[in-house]
Short mmCIF file of C-alpha atoms and ligand atoms in Angstrom, two decimals:
data_model
loop_
_atom_site.label_atom_id
_atom_site.label_comp_id
_atom_site.label_asym_id
_atom_site.label_seq_id
_atom_site.Cartn_x
_atom_site.Cartn_y
_atom_site.Cartn_z
CA UNK A 1 -37.56 79.07 -43.41
CA UNK A 2 -39.20 80.49 -46.51
CA UNK A 3 -40.82 83.82 -45.65
CA UNK A 4 -44.16 84.94 -46.98
CA UNK A 5 -44.73 88.35 -48.63
CA UNK A 6 -44.11 91.44 -46.50
CA UNK A 7 -47.81 92.19 -45.93
CA UNK A 8 -48.65 88.76 -44.69
CA UNK A 9 -47.03 86.06 -42.62
CA UNK A 10 -47.32 82.45 -41.53
CA UNK A 11 -49.19 82.04 -38.21
CA UNK A 12 -50.98 79.42 -36.15
CA UNK A 13 -54.60 80.55 -35.77
CA UNK A 14 -57.73 79.61 -33.89
CA UNK A 15 -60.52 79.81 -36.44
CA UNK A 16 -63.21 79.79 -33.77
CA UNK A 17 -63.90 78.44 -30.29
CA UNK A 18 -63.84 74.69 -30.37
CA UNK A 19 -61.72 71.51 -30.54
CA UNK A 20 -58.00 71.69 -31.24
CA UNK A 21 -58.10 69.36 -34.28
CA UNK A 22 -61.08 71.31 -35.80
CA UNK A 23 -60.08 74.88 -35.07
CA UNK A 24 -56.28 75.16 -35.08
CA UNK A 25 -54.48 75.66 -38.40
CA UNK A 26 -51.16 77.10 -39.62
CA UNK A 27 -51.95 79.57 -42.42
CA UNK A 28 -49.82 81.94 -44.39
CA UNK A 29 -52.19 84.90 -44.89
CA UNK A 30 -52.17 86.60 -41.52
CA UNK A 31 -51.49 90.36 -41.49
CA UNK A 32 -47.85 91.00 -40.49
CA UNK A 33 -47.31 93.66 -37.75
CA UNK A 34 -46.29 96.95 -39.26
CA UNK A 35 -44.21 99.69 -37.59
CA UNK A 36 -44.40 99.04 -33.79
CA UNK A 37 -46.43 101.32 -31.59
CA UNK A 38 -44.71 103.59 -29.07
CA UNK A 39 -43.25 101.43 -26.30
CA UNK A 40 -43.38 98.27 -28.44
CA UNK A 41 -41.07 96.17 -30.56
CA UNK A 42 -41.64 93.87 -33.51
CA UNK A 43 -39.70 90.61 -33.20
CA UNK A 44 -39.03 87.88 -35.70
CA UNK A 45 -40.10 84.82 -33.75
CA UNK A 46 -37.77 81.85 -33.26
CA UNK A 47 -39.74 79.85 -30.71
CA UNK A 48 -43.10 80.12 -28.94
CA UNK A 49 -43.93 78.39 -25.66
CA UNK A 50 -47.54 77.39 -25.06
CA UNK A 51 -49.42 77.37 -21.72
CA UNK A 52 -52.78 76.12 -20.39
CA UNK A 53 -54.12 79.60 -21.11
CA UNK A 54 -53.77 78.90 -24.87
CA UNK A 55 -56.11 75.96 -24.59
CA UNK A 56 -58.46 77.95 -22.37
CA UNK A 57 -58.75 80.79 -24.90
CA UNK A 58 -59.46 78.34 -27.73
CA UNK A 59 -62.05 76.45 -25.73
CA UNK A 60 -64.12 79.63 -25.13
CA UNK A 61 -64.50 78.66 -21.47
CA UNK A 62 -63.18 82.04 -20.37
CA UNK A 63 -64.44 84.08 -23.30
CA UNK A 64 -65.90 86.77 -21.09
CA UNK A 65 -62.46 87.68 -19.70
CA UNK A 66 -59.96 86.20 -22.11
CA UNK A 67 -61.79 85.91 -25.46
CA UNK A 68 -60.01 87.27 -28.56
CA UNK A 69 -61.64 90.36 -30.08
CA UNK A 70 -62.15 88.58 -33.49
CA UNK A 71 -61.52 85.32 -35.34
CA UNK A 72 -59.26 84.07 -36.61
CA UNK A 73 -56.77 85.01 -33.87
CA UNK A 74 -53.10 84.12 -33.57
CA UNK A 75 -52.40 81.55 -30.84
CA UNK A 76 -49.48 81.75 -28.38
CA UNK A 77 -48.05 84.61 -26.31
CA UNK A 78 -44.59 83.69 -24.94
CA UNK A 79 -41.72 83.93 -27.37
CA UNK A 80 -38.04 84.12 -28.02
CA UNK A 81 -37.14 86.11 -31.14
CA UNK A 82 -34.85 88.56 -32.82
CA UNK A 83 -35.69 92.28 -32.69
CA UNK A 84 -36.83 93.38 -36.17
CA UNK A 85 -38.02 96.91 -35.48
CA UNK A 86 -38.02 99.17 -32.42
CA UNK A 87 -40.86 101.59 -31.61
CA UNK A 88 -40.51 105.09 -30.25
CA UNK A 89 -39.51 105.57 -26.58
CA UNK A 90 -38.07 102.08 -26.25
CA UNK A 91 -34.62 101.94 -24.70
CA UNK A 92 -32.17 99.07 -24.35
CA UNK A 93 -33.07 97.13 -27.45
CA UNK A 94 -31.90 97.31 -31.09
CA UNK A 95 -32.58 95.35 -34.24
CA UNK A 96 -30.77 91.99 -34.13
CA UNK A 97 -30.92 91.53 -30.34
CA UNK A 98 -32.25 88.12 -29.27
CA UNK A 99 -35.03 88.68 -26.71
CA UNK A 100 -37.69 86.92 -24.71
CA UNK A 101 -41.15 88.46 -24.42
CA UNK A 102 -44.52 87.58 -22.90
CA UNK A 103 -48.04 88.53 -23.93
CA UNK A 104 -49.76 91.71 -22.80
CA UNK A 105 -53.30 90.87 -23.78
CA UNK A 106 -56.03 89.41 -21.43
CA UNK A 107 -55.19 85.92 -22.69
CA UNK A 108 -52.13 84.64 -24.55
CA UNK A 109 -52.33 85.47 -28.23
CA UNK A 110 -50.24 86.81 -31.19
CA UNK A 111 -46.99 84.91 -30.63
CA UNK A 112 -47.12 81.75 -32.73
CA UNK A 113 -46.29 83.54 -35.91
CA UNK A 114 -43.32 84.69 -38.01
CA UNK A 115 -43.57 88.21 -36.49
CA UNK A 116 -45.02 89.47 -33.23
CA UNK A 117 -45.43 92.97 -31.72
CA UNK A 118 -44.35 92.82 -28.06
CA UNK A 119 -44.38 95.34 -25.21
CA UNK A 120 -40.88 96.60 -24.28
CA UNK A 121 -41.73 96.45 -20.51
CA UNK A 122 -42.37 92.71 -20.88
CA UNK A 123 -39.29 92.03 -22.95
CA UNK A 124 -35.79 91.07 -21.79
CA UNK A 125 -32.58 89.99 -23.51
CA UNK A 126 -32.33 86.21 -23.86
CA UNK A 127 -30.18 84.51 -21.19
CA UNK A 128 -26.86 83.71 -22.79
CA UNK A 129 -26.76 80.08 -21.55
CA UNK A 130 -30.14 79.06 -23.13
CA UNK A 131 -31.24 78.18 -26.63
CA UNK A 132 -34.24 80.20 -28.04
CA UNK A 133 -36.47 77.15 -27.47
CA UNK A 134 -35.47 76.93 -23.78
CA UNK A 135 -35.62 80.72 -23.33
CA UNK A 136 -39.16 81.04 -24.77
CA UNK A 137 -40.35 78.66 -22.09
CA UNK A 138 -39.50 81.09 -19.29
CA UNK A 139 -41.53 84.07 -20.53
CA UNK A 140 -44.66 83.84 -18.43
CA UNK A 141 -44.32 80.53 -16.61
CA UNK A 142 -40.81 81.44 -15.28
CA UNK A 143 -42.18 84.88 -14.31
CA UNK A 144 -45.09 83.29 -12.47
CA UNK A 145 -42.89 80.79 -10.66
CA UNK A 146 -40.45 83.62 -9.66
CA UNK A 147 -43.19 85.86 -8.30
CA UNK A 148 -44.90 82.99 -6.39
CA UNK A 149 -41.67 81.98 -4.66
CA UNK A 150 -40.54 85.52 -3.85
CA UNK A 151 -43.95 86.41 -2.39
CA UNK A 152 -44.45 83.23 -0.46
CA UNK A 153 -41.32 81.45 0.74
CA UNK A 154 -38.87 82.73 3.32
CA UNK A 155 -35.47 81.20 3.85
CA UNK A 156 -35.46 78.16 6.12
CA UNK A 157 -39.20 77.45 5.86
CA UNK A 158 -40.66 73.99 5.15
CA UNK A 159 -42.33 73.75 1.74
CA UNK A 160 -44.64 71.29 -0.02
CA UNK A 161 -45.25 71.70 -3.72
CA UNK A 162 -48.20 69.84 -5.21
CA UNK A 163 -47.66 69.00 -8.90
CA UNK A 164 -44.05 70.04 -9.42
CA UNK A 165 -43.53 68.38 -12.82
CA UNK A 166 -45.37 70.93 -15.03
CA UNK A 167 -44.24 73.89 -17.07
CA UNK A 168 -44.46 76.25 -14.07
CA UNK A 169 -43.68 73.56 -11.47
CA UNK A 170 -40.28 72.49 -12.79
CA UNK A 171 -38.98 76.04 -12.55
CA UNK A 172 -40.85 76.81 -9.23
CA UNK A 173 -39.32 73.86 -7.37
CA UNK A 174 -35.78 74.97 -8.36
CA UNK A 175 -36.53 78.57 -7.27
CA UNK A 176 -37.96 77.24 -4.01
CA UNK A 177 -34.75 75.31 -3.34
CA UNK A 178 -32.77 78.55 -3.67
CA UNK A 179 -34.65 79.81 -0.57
CA UNK A 180 -32.81 77.10 1.41
CA UNK A 181 -35.96 75.47 2.74
CA UNK A 182 -35.68 73.29 5.89
CA UNK A 183 -37.53 70.57 3.91
CA UNK A 184 -38.84 70.58 0.33
CA UNK A 185 -41.36 67.89 -0.57
CA UNK A 186 -42.93 67.64 -4.07
CA UNK A 187 -45.85 65.60 -5.39
CA UNK A 188 -45.90 64.74 -9.08
CA UNK A 189 -47.04 62.13 -11.61
CA UNK A 190 -43.55 62.42 -13.03
CA UNK A 191 -41.22 61.51 -10.19
CA UNK A 192 -38.18 61.06 -12.38
CA UNK A 193 -38.55 64.54 -13.96
CA UNK A 194 -38.57 66.11 -10.50
CA UNK A 195 -35.87 63.82 -8.99
CA UNK A 196 -33.54 64.66 -11.92
CA UNK A 197 -33.66 68.30 -10.87
CA UNK A 198 -32.00 67.23 -7.59
CA UNK A 199 -33.81 69.78 -5.39
CA UNK A 200 -36.49 67.88 -3.48
CA UNK A 201 -35.90 66.18 -0.18
CA UNK A 202 -38.82 63.83 -0.90
CA UNK A 203 -40.78 63.17 -4.05
CA UNK A 204 -44.31 61.51 -3.96
CA UNK A 205 -46.19 60.12 -6.88
CA UNK A 206 -49.69 61.38 -6.23
CA UNK A 207 -51.08 58.77 -8.62
CA UNK A 208 -49.82 55.99 -6.45
CA UNK A 209 -50.07 57.36 -2.90
CA UNK A 210 -52.23 59.76 -0.84
CA UNK A 211 -49.56 62.44 -0.32
CA UNK A 212 -51.13 63.52 2.95
CA UNK A 213 -50.56 60.01 4.48
CA UNK A 214 -46.90 59.55 3.43
CA UNK A 215 -44.63 59.35 6.52
CA UNK A 216 -42.20 61.97 5.22
CA UNK A 217 -45.15 64.42 4.97
CA UNK A 218 -46.85 63.63 8.31
CA UNK A 219 -43.44 63.67 10.08
CA UNK A 220 -42.57 67.09 8.64
CA UNK A 221 -46.02 68.62 9.09
CA UNK A 222 -47.16 71.22 9.77
CA UNK A 223 -45.57 73.01 6.80
CA UNK A 224 -44.92 76.75 6.49
CA UNK A 225 -45.96 76.82 2.85
CA UNK A 226 -47.97 74.65 0.41
CA UNK A 227 -47.95 75.61 -3.23
CA UNK A 228 -50.59 73.90 -5.42
CA UNK A 229 -50.06 73.87 -9.18
CA UNK A 230 -52.86 71.64 -10.28
CA UNK A 231 -55.10 70.08 -7.63
CA UNK A 232 -57.39 72.77 -6.40
CA UNK A 233 -59.78 73.06 -3.45
CA UNK A 234 -59.45 69.36 -2.41
CA UNK A 235 -55.80 70.00 -1.52
CA UNK A 236 -56.76 73.02 0.69
CA UNK A 237 -59.38 70.89 2.47
CA UNK A 238 -57.01 67.99 2.99
CA UNK A 239 -54.31 70.37 4.28
CA UNK A 240 -56.68 71.81 6.88
CA UNK A 241 -58.28 68.45 7.80
CA UNK A 242 -54.90 66.85 8.56
CA UNK A 243 -53.26 69.96 9.99
CA UNK A 244 -50.56 69.98 7.34
CA UNK A 245 -50.11 73.74 7.52
CA UNK A 246 -48.97 75.90 10.44
CA UNK A 247 -51.64 78.18 11.91
CA UNK A 248 -50.06 81.14 10.13
CA UNK A 249 -48.87 79.07 7.17
CA UNK A 250 -49.66 79.90 3.54
CA UNK A 251 -51.54 77.91 0.92
CA UNK A 252 -50.94 79.30 -2.58
CA UNK A 253 -52.88 77.83 -5.47
CA UNK A 254 -52.41 78.44 -9.19
CA UNK A 255 -55.75 76.93 -10.14
CA UNK A 256 -58.32 78.33 -7.76
CA UNK A 257 -60.86 75.70 -6.78
CA UNK A 258 -60.67 73.68 -9.97
CA UNK A 259 -58.16 73.47 -12.81
CA UNK A 260 -60.93 74.04 -15.36
CA UNK A 261 -61.95 77.71 -15.07
CA UNK A 262 -65.28 78.84 -16.57
CA UNK A 263 -65.98 82.47 -17.28
CA UNK A 264 -68.63 82.60 -19.99
CA UNK A 265 -71.12 84.72 -18.13
CA UNK A 266 -71.50 86.64 -14.85
CA UNK A 267 -72.97 83.60 -13.09
CA UNK A 268 -70.13 81.30 -14.08
CA UNK A 269 -67.54 83.93 -13.09
CA UNK A 270 -69.17 84.23 -9.65
CA UNK A 271 -69.43 80.44 -9.32
CA UNK A 272 -65.85 79.63 -10.21
CA UNK A 273 -64.03 82.65 -8.88
CA UNK A 274 -66.23 83.64 -5.93
CA UNK A 275 -65.38 80.87 -3.39
CA UNK A 276 -61.57 81.05 -3.77
CA UNK A 277 -61.59 84.87 -3.75
CA UNK A 278 -63.83 84.92 -0.69
CA UNK A 279 -61.49 82.44 1.08
CA UNK A 280 -58.51 84.66 0.14
CA UNK A 281 -60.35 87.53 1.88
CA UNK A 282 -61.38 85.91 5.14
CA UNK A 283 -58.44 83.53 5.90
CA UNK A 284 -55.85 86.28 6.57
CA UNK A 285 -58.27 87.87 9.10
CA UNK A 286 -58.86 84.79 11.33
CA UNK A 287 -56.17 83.93 13.85
CA UNK A 288 -55.17 80.23 13.75
CA UNK A 289 -56.28 79.68 10.14
CA UNK A 290 -53.64 79.34 7.42
CA UNK A 291 -53.79 81.98 4.68
CA UNK A 292 -55.31 80.94 1.38
CA UNK A 293 -54.09 82.78 -1.77
CA UNK A 294 -54.84 82.35 -5.45
CA UNK A 295 -52.19 83.41 -8.01
CA UNK A 296 -54.36 84.49 -10.94
CA UNK A 297 -52.79 84.70 -14.39
CA UNK A 298 -52.68 88.50 -14.47
CA UNK A 299 -48.96 89.22 -14.22
CA UNK A 300 -47.55 92.71 -13.49
CA UNK A 301 -46.58 95.04 -16.34
CA UNK A 302 -42.94 94.90 -15.23
CA UNK A 303 -39.72 93.50 -16.68
CA UNK A 304 -38.05 93.02 -13.24
CA UNK A 305 -39.08 89.42 -12.50
CA UNK A 306 -37.82 88.27 -15.90
CA UNK A 307 -34.57 90.23 -15.45
CA UNK A 308 -33.97 88.67 -12.02
CA UNK A 309 -34.85 85.20 -13.22
CA UNK A 310 -32.52 85.39 -16.23
CA UNK A 311 -29.67 86.53 -13.96
CA UNK A 312 -30.18 83.39 -11.89
CA UNK A 313 -30.27 81.25 -15.06
CA UNK A 314 -27.00 82.73 -16.37
CA UNK A 315 -25.29 82.34 -12.94
CA UNK A 316 -26.09 78.64 -13.31
CA UNK A 317 -28.08 76.13 -11.39
CA UNK A 318 -31.50 76.56 -12.95
CA UNK A 319 -32.56 74.09 -15.65
CA UNK A 320 -35.29 74.39 -18.23
CA UNK A 321 -37.33 71.18 -18.65
CA UNK A 322 -39.01 70.67 -22.02
CA UNK A 323 -41.88 68.23 -22.60
CA UNK A 324 -41.41 65.04 -24.60
CA UNK A 325 -41.67 66.02 -28.24
CA UNK A 326 -40.74 69.70 -27.70
CA UNK A 327 -39.90 71.57 -29.76
CA UNK A 328 -42.87 70.76 -31.94
CA UNK A 329 -42.69 71.79 -35.59
CA UNK A 330 -44.43 74.93 -36.90
CA UNK A 331 -47.04 72.95 -38.90
CA UNK A 332 -50.73 72.43 -38.43
CA UNK A 333 -50.18 68.96 -37.05
CA UNK A 334 -47.20 70.13 -34.94
CA UNK A 335 -49.21 72.90 -33.26
CA UNK A 336 -52.28 70.67 -32.77
CA UNK A 337 -50.11 67.98 -31.20
CA UNK A 338 -48.45 70.51 -28.86
CA UNK A 339 -51.82 71.84 -27.71
CA UNK A 340 -53.15 68.26 -27.25
CA UNK A 341 -50.19 67.37 -25.09
CA UNK A 342 -50.84 70.42 -22.92
CA UNK A 343 -54.49 69.47 -22.64
CA UNK A 344 -53.54 66.17 -20.94
CA UNK A 345 -52.08 68.15 -18.01
CA UNK A 346 -49.29 65.55 -18.08
CA UNK A 347 -46.92 67.35 -20.43
CA UNK A 348 -44.18 67.44 -17.66
CA UNK A 349 -42.05 70.37 -18.64
CA UNK A 350 -42.73 73.21 -21.14
CA UNK A 351 -44.44 72.69 -24.43
CA UNK A 352 -42.60 74.69 -27.12
CA UNK A 353 -43.08 75.20 -30.86
CA UNK A 354 -39.96 76.01 -32.97
CA UNK A 355 -40.89 78.71 -35.43
CA UNK A 356 -37.60 79.42 -37.20
CA UNK A 357 -33.91 78.64 -37.11
CA UNK A 358 -31.63 81.20 -35.46
N1 LIG B 1 -47.74 78.69 -17.88
C1 LIG B 1 -48.00 79.91 -17.46
O1 LIG B 1 -47.37 80.78 -17.99
C2 LIG B 1 -48.83 80.15 -16.28
C3 LIG B 1 -48.78 81.42 -15.65
C4 LIG B 1 -49.64 81.65 -14.54
C5 LIG B 1 -50.50 80.64 -14.13
N2 LIG B 1 -50.52 79.41 -14.72
C6 LIG B 1 -51.45 78.37 -14.29
O2 LIG B 1 -50.69 77.49 -13.49
C7 LIG B 1 -51.23 76.16 -13.69
C8 LIG B 1 -50.08 75.25 -14.08
O3 LIG B 1 -49.57 75.73 -15.32
P1 LIG B 1 -48.48 74.91 -16.13
O4 LIG B 1 -48.09 75.72 -17.30
O5 LIG B 1 -47.43 74.37 -15.24
O6 LIG B 1 -49.36 73.68 -16.65
P2 LIG B 1 -48.88 72.22 -17.14
O7 LIG B 1 -47.48 72.29 -17.70
O8 LIG B 1 -49.97 71.72 -18.08
O9 LIG B 1 -48.84 71.39 -15.85
C9 LIG B 1 -50.06 70.89 -15.24
C10 LIG B 1 -49.80 70.90 -13.80
O10 LIG B 1 -50.91 70.27 -13.11
C11 LIG B 1 -50.39 69.27 -12.24
N3 LIG B 1 -51.42 68.28 -12.08
C12 LIG B 1 -52.09 67.59 -13.01
N4 LIG B 1 -52.98 66.73 -12.47
C13 LIG B 1 -52.80 66.87 -11.13
C14 LIG B 1 -53.40 66.26 -9.96
N5 LIG B 1 -54.30 65.35 -10.06
N6 LIG B 1 -52.97 66.65 -8.74
C15 LIG B 1 -52.03 67.62 -8.56
N7 LIG B 1 -51.43 68.25 -9.61
C16 LIG B 1 -51.85 67.87 -10.84
C17 LIG B 1 -49.16 68.76 -12.95
O11 LIG B 1 -48.35 68.11 -12.01
P3 LIG B 1 -47.24 66.99 -12.47
O12 LIG B 1 -46.83 67.34 -13.84
O13 LIG B 1 -46.19 67.11 -11.42
O14 LIG B 1 -47.96 65.67 -12.34
C18 LIG B 1 -48.60 70.07 -13.45
O15 LIG B 1 -47.89 70.75 -12.44
C19 LIG B 1 -52.32 76.29 -14.71
O16 LIG B 1 -53.57 76.37 -14.10
C20 LIG B 1 -52.02 77.60 -15.46
O17 LIG B 1 -53.18 78.19 -15.96
C21 LIG B 1 -49.67 79.21 -15.82
#
C-alpha cells in the first residue's frame, strides 16, 4: 500500500453524527500518531474489526457516554498490526512484533487507519495460527465472549445461547462448549453458521420457530444459564413465564432491554439503562428468582482474557468466523459497506476491514 507523508495518514473517519453513506469517508489527511505515550505503542495497522459500537458512536445515540471529543474522528477500535514504536515503560513488545489490540476509549475509535496508538495492557501478540484479519476480530468481541463464559458457565451446566451467529456469539458458543455443558442449545437466524462450528446439541432458527416452544428446549428446561446476544428484555420475560431457567439460574444479556441503546441525555440514560440495572440489583437478592445480569461494553483494563483466549486458539479447536464479504477493502465504499452489513444485525461472523498487506 502506498503510504502518505509522515505527518499525515490514511484513515476512515466519521465527519459528524449521521448516516453511514453521508458521514463515513476514507481520507488521507489525518494526523499520524507521534511518539507513543508512556505505556502505549504505535502500531502499523494490518486489519481492523468493526463492532456494533462503531455504528452506535456514529449514530450519536450514545453521545453522552461514547461520543468522540471532536469531528472528524477515526472509526474502529480493534486491530491487528505490526509494532512501529514502543513507548516508555512497556515490556514484552518490540518493533516488528505482530500484535492484536483493542480500544481504550469510551467508544471504539482510532483503529481504522494506517497507524494507531494502543495501550500496552490491552495488547497481546497475535496467535500464531491466525491471519491478521482473523486475529483482529478477537480483540474485544473475543475478550467479551471469554469473560462472559468464564463468569457465567460452570462445567456440566445446561446452557441456552440466544443469537449465537454474530461476531461475539460465534466465539462464545465455542468457549461455552469447552465448559463441557450437559446440553448446549443455540438460537440463530444463521443455523448453518452455528452448525458448522460443531458445538451445539441443538440449533433453532428463531425466525422460523418460537425457541421457547421447541421440544428440545422444553424437554431440557429449566436451564442453568441463558446468554442473550441480541434479543433483550422479551427473552428474559419468556424465560421466566415458561420457567426455562432454574430458580438460581443465570440470565446474562449483552444488549440490556433493547439492542438499540440511547444515551443522549440524562432522561434517556435512565430510561434505557435504569430497568435492566435495577433488575440486576434485585434479582440476586430474591430466593427462587433467576439472576439477571447485563454485560455492558466496559471491558477491564487487563491483558489476561486476551492472553488466555489466544492460548486456546493456538492449542486448536477455536475457529474465527468472518462475515460474508470480509475482509472489506480500505476504501470509502468498502468501509461504508462493512458498517452497513453490521447495521443489519445479520452479519453472522465478524466484520473486518483489511488495511494493509503483511
Ligand atoms: N463486538 C464487541 O466487541 C462487543 C463487546 C461487548 C458487547 N457487545 C455487544 O454484544 C452484542 C452483540 O455484538 P456482536 O458484535 O456479536 O454483534 P453482531 O455481530 O452484529 O451480531 C448481532 C447479534 O444479534 C443477534 N440477533 C439479531 N436479531 C436477533 C433477534 N431477533 N433475536 C435474537 N438475537 C438476534 C444475532 O444473532 P444471529 O446472528 O445468530 O441471528 C447476533 O448474535 C451487541 O449489542 C454489542 O454491542 C459487543
